[in-house]
XYZ file of N, CA and C in Angstrom:
723
model
N -17.337 13.641 -4.709
C -15.877 13.566 -4.787
C -15.410 12.184 -4.328
N -14.473 11.604 -5.084
C -13.947 10.285 -4.754
C -12.609 10.434 -4.027
N -12.477 9.745 -2.882
C -11.256 9.835 -2.096
C -10.531 8.490 -2.079
N -9.212 8.551 -2.245
C -8.353 7.375 -2.135
C -7.244 7.679 -1.137
N -7.026 6.777 -0.195
C -5.945 6.906 0.781
C -4.826 5.951 0.393
N -3.626 6.493 0.251
C -2.449 5.683 -0.085
C -1.450 5.823 1.057
N -1.230 4.745 1.794
C -0.241 4.814 2.872
C 1.148 4.694 2.278
N 2.102 5.369 2.908
C 3.455 5.384 2.360
C 3.467 5.989 0.978
N 2.714 7.089 0.808
C 2.520 7.656 -0.519
C 3.546 8.681 -0.954
N 4.564 8.907 -0.152
C 5.483 10.004 -0.463
C 6.546 9.658 -1.494
N 6.821 8.353 -1.696
C 7.902 7.968 -2.607
C 7.593 6.637 -3.278
N 8.408 6.291 -4.255
C 8.398 4.959 -4.846
C 7.061 4.547 -5.425
N 6.656 3.309 -5.133
C 5.395 2.793 -5.643
C 4.233 3.643 -5.147
N 4.298 4.062 -3.892
C 3.224 4.888 -3.343
C 3.019 6.169 -4.118
N 4.093 6.819 -4.476
C 3.997 8.056 -5.258
C 3.384 7.783 -6.632
N 3.826 6.726 -7.292
C 3.281 6.388 -8.607
C 1.797 6.077 -8.519
N 1.389 5.405 -7.457
C -0.032 5.088 -7.260
C -0.842 6.365 -7.053
N -0.317 7.276 -6.255
C -1.018 8.541 -6.005
C -1.273 9.297 -7.302
N -0.258 9.437 -8.120
C -0.411 10.206 -9.361
C -1.328 9.480 -10.343
N -1.281 8.161 -10.362
C -2.142 7.399 -11.284
C -3.603 7.500 -10.868
N -3.884 7.388 -9.591
C -5.272 7.505 -9.128
C -5.795 8.923 -9.327
N -4.908 9.901 -9.181
C -5.307 11.291 -9.432
C -5.761 11.462 -10.879
N -5.079 10.801 -11.788
C -5.447 10.883 -13.195
C -6.820 10.280 -13.462
N -7.272 9.391 -12.572
C -8.596 8.791 -12.694
C -9.660 9.566 -11.925
N -9.291 10.734 -11.421
C -10.279 11.600 -10.804
C -10.423 11.493 -9.300
N -9.519 10.750 -8.665
C -9.578 10.647 -7.210
C -8.898 11.836 -6.544
N -9.453 12.278 -5.441
C -8.729 13.153 -4.532
C -7.898 12.242 -3.645
N -6.588 12.385 -3.721
C -5.689 11.422 -3.101
C -5.211 11.918 -1.747
N -5.388 11.093 -0.742
C -4.890 11.375 0.601
C -3.529 10.698 0.714
N -2.499 11.497 0.804
C -1.120 11.002 0.789
C -0.624 10.854 2.217
N -0.500 9.622 2.659
C 0.019 9.369 4.006
C 1.544 9.330 3.988
N 2.134 9.892 5.039
C 3.583 9.835 5.215
C 3.866 9.890 6.712
N 5.120 9.625 7.075
C 5.488 9.651 8.500
C 6.445 10.800 8.794
N 7.582 10.851 8.105
C 8.623 11.819 8.449
C 8.972 12.805 7.340
N 9.012 12.344 6.109
C 9.566 13.165 5.036
C 8.484 14.018 4.374
N 8.201 15.148 4.994
C 7.151 16.023 4.470
C 7.535 16.607 3.112
N 8.824 16.845 2.894
C 9.269 17.399 1.616
C 8.915 16.471 0.458
N 9.162 15.176 0.633
C 8.831 14.210 -0.411
C 7.321 14.083 -0.570
N 6.594 14.152 0.536
C 5.135 14.084 0.465
C 4.576 15.278 -0.305
N 5.149 16.448 -0.054
C 4.723 17.640 -0.786
C 5.018 17.489 -2.276
N 6.136 16.873 -2.604
C 6.482 16.643 -4.005
C 5.456 15.716 -4.660
N 5.035 14.691 -3.929
C 3.994 13.815 -4.450
C 2.710 14.593 -4.702
N 2.363 15.475 -3.778
C 1.166 16.302 -3.944
C 1.263 17.165 -5.201
N 2.440 17.719 -5.448
C 2.649 18.503 -6.667
C 2.420 17.642 -7.912
N 2.930 16.415 -7.892
C 2.773 15.521 -9.038
C 1.312 15.121 -9.232
N 0.602 14.944 -8.122
C -0.830 14.646 -8.180
C -1.574 15.776 -8.897
N -1.233 17.006 -8.562
C -1.895 18.148 -9.190
C -1.480 18.302 -10.645
N -0.236 17.979 -10.948
C 0.199 18.011 -12.343
C -0.525 16.962 -13.176
N -0.956 15.884 -12.526
C -1.687 14.822 -13.217
C -3.159 15.177 -13.425
N -3.538 16.356 -12.950
C -4.907 16.820 -13.150
C -5.840 16.546 -12.003
N -5.308 16.034 -10.910
C -6.137 15.747 -9.753
C -5.828 16.678 -8.601
N -6.287 16.294 -7.429
C -5.994 17.056 -6.224
C -5.754 16.078 -5.084
N -5.223 16.601 -4.008
C -4.924 15.729 -2.881
C -4.657 16.509 -1.627
N -4.324 15.773 -0.584
C -3.992 16.364 0.703
C -3.048 15.428 1.433
N -2.321 15.969 2.384
C -1.378 15.166 3.157
C -2.017 14.752 4.477
N -1.702 13.546 4.919
C -2.193 13.052 6.205
C -1.058 12.295 6.879
N -0.509 12.916 7.893
C 0.665 12.345 8.554
C 0.273 11.437 9.714
N 0.704 10.199 9.642
C 0.584 9.274 10.778
C 1.435 8.043 10.513
N 1.819 7.372 11.585
C 2.610 6.152 11.522
C 1.646 4.970 11.537
N 1.576 4.213 10.445
C 0.594 3.135 10.348
C 0.796 2.070 11.423
N 2.005 1.960 11.954
C 2.268 0.942 12.981
C 1.746 1.344 14.351
N 1.331 2.593 14.503
C 0.819 3.116 15.768
C -0.701 3.188 15.672
N -1.381 2.284 16.366
C -2.836 2.180 16.245
C -3.540 3.452 16.703
N -3.117 4.015 17.823
C -3.778 5.210 18.343
C -3.565 6.405 17.424
N -2.342 6.553 16.942
C -2.032 7.663 16.040
C -2.811 7.538 14.727
N -2.888 6.317 14.221
C -3.627 6.073 12.983
C -5.097 6.403 13.148
N -5.705 5.902 14.226
C -7.131 6.148 14.464
C -7.411 7.629 14.632
N -6.533 8.332 15.355
C -6.736 9.765 15.592
C -6.671 10.546 14.285
N -5.706 10.211 13.421
C -5.547 10.932 12.160
C -6.736 10.698 11.237
N -7.184 9.461 11.137
C -8.302 9.161 10.243
C -9.610 9.719 10.801
N -9.781 9.682 12.111
C -10.968 10.296 12.727
C -10.989 11.804 12.465
N -9.822 12.408 12.538
C -9.743 13.856 12.260
C -10.130 14.140 10.814
N -9.661 13.287 9.897
C -10.031 13.452 8.491
C -11.548 13.329 8.315
N -12.139 12.348 8.967
C -13.587 12.151 8.865
C -14.346 13.366 9.394
N -13.871 13.930 10.491
C -14.522 15.113 11.079
C -14.467 16.313 10.132
N -13.363 16.386 9.362
C -13.176 17.518 8.445
C -13.842 17.296 7.091
N -14.374 16.092 6.866
C -14.986 15.760 5.566
C -16.339 15.087 5.802
N -17.212 15.792 6.464
C -18.536 15.264 6.777
C -19.267 14.860 5.495
N -19.884 13.698 5.543
C -20.634 13.218 4.393
C -19.785 12.544 3.334
N -18.464 12.536 3.506
C -17.565 11.907 2.544
C -16.968 10.637 3.153
N -16.438 9.790 2.306
C -15.732 8.612 2.824
C -14.639 8.202 1.849
N -13.699 7.437 2.356
C -12.589 6.933 1.552
C -13.060 5.652 0.873
N -13.183 5.692 -0.452
C -13.709 4.531 -1.171
C -12.607 3.603 -1.684
N -11.375 4.106 -1.730
C -10.239 3.272 -2.148
C -9.123 3.408 -1.117
N -8.677 2.283 -0.606
C -7.552 2.250 0.330
C -6.439 1.413 -0.276
N -5.253 1.996 -0.365
C -4.076 1.268 -0.831
C -3.099 1.170 0.338
N -3.010 -0.017 0.922
C -2.089 -0.258 2.033
C -0.704 -0.543 1.457
N 0.040 0.528 1.266
C 1.330 0.432 0.583
C 2.522 0.546 1.532
N 2.344 1.140 2.705
C 3.469 1.396 3.614
C 4.176 0.095 3.991
N 5.485 0.129 3.918
C 6.263 -1.040 4.299
C 7.741 -0.686 4.400
N 8.483 -1.466 5.160
C 9.914 -1.253 5.314
C 10.644 -2.592 5.251
N 11.924 -2.533 4.942
C 12.789 -3.706 4.967
C 13.858 -3.534 6.023
N 14.126 -4.600 6.760
C 15.254 -4.665 7.691
C 15.851 -6.059 7.544
N 16.619 -6.252 6.462
C 17.068 -7.584 6.080
C 18.218 -8.080 6.951
N 18.168 -9.374 7.219
C 19.278 -10.066 7.877
C 18.920 -11.543 7.955
N 19.922 -12.387 8.068
C 19.657 -13.794 8.324
C 19.010 -13.925 9.700
N 18.075 -14.831 9.831
C 17.299 -14.922 11.071
C 18.156 -15.075 12.331
N 19.225 -15.918 12.331
C 20.018 -16.036 13.559
C 20.708 -14.733 13.972
N 20.857 -13.814 13.003
C 21.532 -12.548 13.282
C 20.554 -11.376 13.405
N 19.278 -11.645 13.230
C 18.286 -10.573 13.182
C 17.982 -10.036 14.573
N 18.045 -8.721 14.683
C 17.683 -8.082 15.945
C 16.174 -8.195 16.173
N 15.808 -8.388 17.426
C 14.390 -8.511 17.756
C 13.606 -7.273 17.304
N 14.206 -6.113 17.477
C 13.534 -4.866 17.096
C 13.250 -4.829 15.603
N 14.161 -5.390 14.789
C 13.968 -5.380 13.345
C 12.842 -6.329 12.929
N 12.688 -7.432 13.644
C 11.551 -8.329 13.384
C 10.235 -7.589 13.619
N 10.108 -7.012 14.801
C 8.836 -6.387 15.179
C 8.559 -5.098 14.414
N 9.606 -4.398 14.004
C 9.390 -3.159 13.263
C 8.823 -3.444 11.873
N 9.355 -4.462 11.212
C 8.862 -4.827 9.878
C 7.434 -5.362 9.963
N 7.188 -6.246 10.910
C 5.836 -6.778 11.107
C 4.876 -5.642 11.474
N 5.346 -4.722 12.308
C 4.502 -3.627 12.774
C 4.059 -2.709 11.661
N 4.969 -2.425 10.725
C 4.612 -1.512 9.635
C 3.742 -2.194 8.590
N 4.143 -3.345 8.120
C 3.425 -3.995 7.016
C 2.131 -4.668 7.467
N 2.217 -5.523 8.477
C 1.062 -6.342 8.853
C 0.152 -5.632 9.856
N 0.733 -5.119 10.937
C -0.084 -4.374 11.890
C -0.629 -3.103 11.253
N 0.165 -2.502 10.365
C -0.294 -1.307 9.665
C -1.529 -1.587 8.834
N -1.564 -2.745 8.182
C -2.758 -3.153 7.429
C -3.974 -3.169 8.349
N -3.835 -3.783 9.499
C -4.952 -3.864 10.453
C -5.363 -2.484 10.951
N -4.374 -1.694 11.365
C -4.673 -0.390 11.967
C -5.423 0.528 11.009
N -4.996 0.553 9.748
C -5.609 1.461 8.776
C -6.930 0.896 8.259
N -6.918 -0.361 7.875
C -8.109 -0.949 7.258
C -9.293 -0.950 8.215
N -9.044 -1.223 9.480
C -10.137 -1.231 10.458
C -10.853 0.111 10.501
N -10.101 1.194 10.351
C -10.683 2.534 10.427
C -11.419 2.929 9.140
N -11.013 2.361 8.026
C -11.508 2.829 6.723
C -12.616 1.945 6.160
N -12.619 0.663 6.511
C -13.516 -0.257 5.823
C -14.963 -0.159 6.283
N -15.217 0.278 7.498
C -16.598 0.339 7.972
C -17.471 1.280 7.137
N -17.001 2.476 6.774
C -17.807 3.308 5.872
C -18.015 2.667 4.499
N -17.019 1.925 3.996
C -17.193 1.210 2.734
C -18.357 0.218 2.838
N -18.406 -0.500 3.942
C -19.466 -1.490 4.155
C -20.830 -0.805 4.212
N -20.898 0.308 4.922
C -22.173 1.031 5.036
C -22.631 1.568 3.691
N -21.675 2.050 2.892
C -22.005 2.613 1.578
C -22.162 1.529 0.508
N -21.790 0.307 0.863
C -21.845 -0.830 -0.052
C -21.019 -0.594 -1.316
N -19.837 -0.036 -1.096
C -18.875 0.108 -2.191
C -17.505 0.430 -1.607
N -16.487 -0.264 -2.090
C -15.128 0.062 -1.670
C -14.108 -0.852 -2.306
N -12.872 -0.379 -2.287
C -11.742 -1.141 -2.809
C -10.604 -1.072 -1.792
N -10.127 -2.236 -1.371
C -8.937 -2.324 -0.525
C -7.876 -3.059 -1.333
N -6.739 -2.413 -1.509
C -5.649 -2.988 -2.306
C -4.398 -3.009 -1.430
N -3.914 -4.197 -1.160
C -2.796 -4.380 -0.239
C -1.511 -4.690 -0.999
N -0.456 -3.959 -0.665
C 0.818 -4.173 -1.340
C 1.585 -5.282 -0.621
N 1.595 -6.454 -1.231
C 2.352 -7.575 -0.684
C 3.734 -7.582 -1.335
N 4.250 -8.738 -1.673
C 5.570 -8.833 -2.292
C 5.794 -10.259 -2.759
N 6.614 -10.411 -3.780
C 7.018 -11.746 -4.191
C 7.696 -12.465 -3.028
N 8.290 -11.708 -2.121
C 8.924 -12.294 -0.939
C 7.914 -13.029 -0.062
N 6.666 -12.581 -0.103
C 5.618 -13.244 0.666
C 5.056 -14.469 -0.014
N 5.421 -14.677 -1.283
C 4.955 -15.847 -2.036
C 6.006 -16.945 -2.038
N 7.232 -16.578 -2.424
C 8.274 -17.603 -2.582
C 9.283 -17.599 -1.446
N 9.297 -16.530 -0.612
C 10.300 -16.410 0.436
C 11.647 -16.058 -0.152
N 12.336 -15.143 0.485
C 13.671 -14.770 0.030
C 14.633 -14.813 1.205
N 15.812 -15.366 1.022
C 16.768 -15.454 2.130
C 17.157 -14.066 2.626
N 17.274 -13.943 3.935
C 17.600 -12.660 4.544
C 16.377 -11.792 4.775
N 15.205 -12.310 4.409
C 13.977 -11.532 4.553
C 12.893 -12.313 5.306
N 13.282 -13.089 6.288
C 12.282 -13.861 7.023
C 11.222 -12.957 7.626
N 11.633 -11.814 8.158
C 10.662 -10.879 8.741
C 9.762 -10.279 7.667
N 10.361 -9.855 6.555
C 9.610 -9.238 5.464
C 8.686 -10.258 4.798
N 9.213 -11.473 4.563
C 8.397 -12.531 3.971
C 7.214 -12.869 4.865
N 7.450 -12.918 6.173
C 6.369 -13.214 7.115
C 5.293 -12.139 7.078
N 5.712 -10.885 7.032
C 4.734 -9.793 7.024
C 3.929 -9.785 5.730
N 4.583 -10.013 4.599
C 3.888 -9.976 3.312
C 3.054 -11.239 3.089
N 3.533 -12.374 3.573
C 2.717 -13.584 3.517
C 1.463 -13.435 4.358
N 1.605 -12.767 5.499
C 0.444 -12.486 6.338
C -0.555 -11.577 5.648
N -0.039 -10.608 4.913
C -0.909 -9.695 4.160
C -1.732 -10.468 3.128
N -1.094 -11.411 2.444
C -1.794 -12.195 1.430
C -2.908 -13.017 2.071
N -2.617 -13.670 3.187
C -3.631 -14.472 3.871
C -4.763 -13.596 4.398
N -4.421 -12.439 4.958
C -5.435 -11.525 5.474
C -6.321 -10.997 4.351
N -5.712 -10.748 3.196
C -6.473 -10.293 2.027
C -7.562 -11.295 1.670
N -7.204 -12.568 1.627
C -8.159 -13.602 1.243
C -9.280 -13.743 2.269
N -8.949 -13.644 3.544
C -9.962 -13.769 4.595
C -10.910 -12.573 4.601
N -10.342 -11.356 4.556
C -11.176 -10.157 4.589
C -12.069 -10.072 3.356
N -11.554 -10.492 2.201
C -12.355 -10.456 0.977
C -13.652 -11.239 1.141
N -13.573 -12.378 1.813
C -14.780 -13.194 2.038
C -15.746 -12.510 2.997
N -15.223 -11.765 3.948
C -16.084 -11.084 4.918
C -16.910 -9.975 4.283
N -16.310 -9.238 3.368
C -16.953 -8.009 2.882
C -17.496 -8.104 1.459
N -17.292 -9.218 0.778
C -17.793 -9.351 -0.590
C -19.302 -9.125 -0.710
N -20.114 -9.591 0.251
C -21.557 -9.336 0.134
C -21.922 -7.855 0.162
N -21.024 -7.007 0.633
C -21.274 -5.562 0.700
C -20.650 -4.815 -0.479
N -20.264 -5.553 -1.507
C -19.692 -4.972 -2.734
C -18.366 -4.250 -2.466
N -17.635 -4.754 -1.497
C -16.280 -4.260 -1.211
C -15.305 -5.341 -1.645
N -14.349 -4.987 -2.486
C -13.354 -5.957 -2.920
C -12.042 -5.729 -2.172
N -11.327 -6.826 -1.957
C -10.041 -6.787 -1.260
C -9.062 -7.643 -2.053
N -8.009 -7.026 -2.548
C -7.010 -7.750 -3.329
C -5.600 -7.355 -2.900
N -4.657 -8.194 -3.250
C -3.249 -7.914 -2.966
C -2.459 -7.903 -4.274
N -1.415 -7.123 -4.278
C -0.459 -7.085 -5.388
C 0.901 -7.487 -4.828
N 1.571 -8.367 -5.535
C 2.883 -8.837 -5.083
C 3.950 -8.425 -6.083
N 4.530 -7.237 -5.917
C 5.604 -6.816 -6.826
C 6.863 -7.640 -6.601
N 7.629 -7.764 -7.661
C 8.967 -8.330 -7.537
C 9.951 -7.205 -7.290
N 11.032 -7.191 -8.045
C 12.040 -6.148 -7.864
C 11.643 -4.927 -8.695
N 11.285 -3.854 -8.012
C 10.828 -2.622 -8.633
C 11.827 -1.520 -8.311
N 12.118 -0.678 -9.284
C 13.123 0.372 -9.110
C 12.624 1.449 -8.135
N 12.867 1.229 -6.845
C 12.520 2.192 -5.804
C 13.611 2.161 -4.731
N 13.413 2.978 -3.697
C 14.353 2.967 -2.568
C 14.421 1.596 -1.899
N 13.354 0.808 -2.019
C 13.292 -0.484 -1.334
C 14.319 -1.483 -1.863
N 14.846 -1.264 -3.069
C 15.833 -2.206 -3.612
C 17.253 -1.662 -3.502
N 17.408 -0.534 -2.841
C 18.753 0.008 -2.647
C 19.605 -0.977 -1.856
N 20.824 -1.154 -2.282
C 21.732 -2.070 -1.604
C 21.690 -3.487 -2.145
N 20.718 -3.782 -3.025
C 20.656 -5.105 -3.628
C 21.540 -5.156 -4.874
N 22.004 -6.339 -5.197
C 22.881 -6.540 -6.352
C 22.018 -6.688 -7.605
N 21.708 -5.558 -8.261
C 20.800 -5.582 -9.401
C 21.351 -6.430 -10.537
N 22.634 -6.327 -10.801
C 23.236 -7.051 -11.927
C 23.040 -8.555 -11.780
N 23.190 -9.058 -10.542
C 23.008 -10.488 -10.298
C 21.534 -10.868 -10.304
N 20.713 -10.047 -9.679
C 19.293 -10.366 -9.555
C 18.576 -10.355 -10.897
N 18.972 -9.454 -11.787
C 18.330 -9.381 -13.108
C 18.449 -10.712 -13.847
N 19.527 -11.433 -13.605
C 19.728 -12.720 -14.274
C 18.707 -13.763 -13.835
N 18.078 -13.559 -12.696
C 17.076 -14.508 -12.194
C 15.664 -14.150 -12.651
N 15.509 -13.020 -13.313
C 14.190 -12.536 -13.721
C 13.980 -12.849 -15.200
N 12.981 -13.654 -15.542
C 12.767 -14.002 -16.954
C 12.634 -12.792 -17.868
N 12.019 -11.699 -17.391
C 11.862 -10.499 -18.217
C 13.172 -9.742 -18.401
N 14.194 -10.074 -17.597
C 15.517 -9.498 -17.781
C 15.690 -8.078 -17.291
N 14.807 -7.613 -16.395
C 14.937 -6.251 -15.880
C 14.138 -6.095 -14.599
N 14.410 -5.022 -13.855
C 13.571 -4.621 -12.735
C 12.336 -3.903 -13.297
N 11.257 -3.942 -12.553
C 10.049 -3.241 -12.957
C 10.094 -1.774 -12.574
N 9.133 -1.027 -13.071
C 8.992 0.390 -12.750
C 7.766 0.608 -11.872
N 7.804 1.592 -10.967
C 6.659 1.853 -10.093
C 5.367 2.116 -10.869
N 5.495 2.750 -12.033
C 4.311 3.074 -12.830
C 3.587 1.819 -13.310
N 4.335 0.730 -13.521
C 3.709 -0.522 -13.949
C 2.856 -1.112 -12.831
N 3.320 -0.979 -11.607
C 2.525 -1.427 -10.458
C 1.301 -0.532 -10.287
N 1.490 0.764 -10.484
C 0.392 1.720 -10.323
C -0.741 1.452 -11.304
N -0.407 0.993 -12.502
C -1.445 0.667 -13.484
C -2.328 -0.477 -12.985
N -1.721 -1.453 -12.347
C -2.485 -2.570 -11.799
C -3.373 -2.097 -10.647
N -2.840 -1.224 -9.802
C -3.649 -0.650 -8.717
C -4.864 0.070 -9.290
N -4.643 0.880 -10.319
C -5.741 1.643 -10.918
C -6.820 0.716 -11.470
N -6.409 -0.384 -12.076
C -7.395 -1.338 -12.589
C -8.198 -1.953 -11.451
N -7.526 -2.412 -10.406
C -8.227 -3.039 -9.277
C -9.137 -2.048 -8.552
N -8.812 -0.769 -8.634
C -9.642 0.257 -8.007
C -10.853 0.618 -8.852
N -10.869 0.185 -10.100
C -11.913 0.600 -11.031
C -13.131 -0.315 -10.958
N -14.228 0.146 -11.555
C -15.436 -0.665 -11.638
C -15.230 -1.898 -12.511
N -14.248 -1.858 -13.398
C -13.975 -2.996 -14.272
C -13.514 -4.224 -13.487
N -13.019 -4.007 -12.274
C -12.494 -5.110 -11.461
C -13.474 -5.538 -10.366
N -14.737 -5.235 -10.550
C -15.729 -5.475 -9.491
C -15.879 -6.950 -9.127
N -15.535 -7.860 -10.040
C -15.711 -9.300 -9.773
C -14.392 -9.966 -9.378
N -13.362 -9.182 -9.161
C -12.071 -9.708 -8.717
C -11.914 -9.389 -7.233
N -11.835 -10.406 -6.414
C -11.614 -10.172 -4.985
C -10.959 -11.395 -4.357
N -10.183 -11.159 -3.325
C -9.480 -12.239 -2.648
C -8.266 -12.745 -3.399
N -7.804 -11.989 -4.375
C -6.689 -12.438 -5.211
C -5.378 -11.761 -4.814
N -4.298 -12.456 -5.099
C -2.959 -11.868 -4.992
C -2.332 -11.956 -6.383
N -2.121 -10.811 -6.999
C -1.624 -10.744 -8.371
C -0.141 -10.372 -8.342
N 0.680 -11.252 -8.867
C 2.114 -11.002 -8.899
C 2.464 -10.141 -10.108
N 3.363 -9.196 -9.892
C 3.869 -8.381 -10.998
C 5.396 -8.376 -10.850
N 6.007 -9.405 -11.440
C 7.383 -9.761 -11.109
C 8.293 -9.973 -12.314
N 7.766 -9.808 -13.519
C 8.571 -10.140 -14.688
C 8.836 -11.622 -14.820
N 7.986 -12.440 -14.166
C 8.117 -13.891 -14.258
C 8.814 -14.541 -13.081
N 9.258 -13.731 -12.110
C 9.989 -14.279 -10.946
C 8.998 -14.753 -9.881
N 8.331 -15.853 -10.166
C 7.418 -16.419 -9.162
C 7.176 -17.882 -9.437
């Protein structure tokens, strides 16, 4: 049985990734923090896609909670391991830097960047031992070009891109690939409150993307067809980069 863990899998891009990987035969571990109803809905969609899954509740920004949850999963699945990890969990707390609350800086960094460390550290060691694995990190166009009002978010996603490149070099000899995806403006809760009409004018493709388009890229990077791709950050932005 093939297992894939998707953090922040209850909604948006995470949900689309869960259902897409399920269609490829993965048993999907759907991570969530608070909204169990939405997580259950994702599980239903996973099963409708012909796959199966389970819920795993933990806050990726909490190292102890993350380790305890993943250790519990390992104890309940002896002889199995997570061969695909999608570090998708992330939050936005936008503001101009001079007006940004300290808590909002650390909360965004804690979820996106520290969350990458907390989860990946627990999952990658079995990949190395088995000499097979895929780590796919959800970055952002904000981490490539920087966006005003998102200094905290840009910093966290830029850090993810740099960490992706470094980790890829560490584990490539063990046939583990590590890549990042940098979505632009995708129709999810994460773009709520943004001026879509104005922003669309800056996108060469003339529209926001759909979560399913990002999920297709995740599925490719998770496949054997992408075995020679590692250390890359692939933008999916409609040309906004």
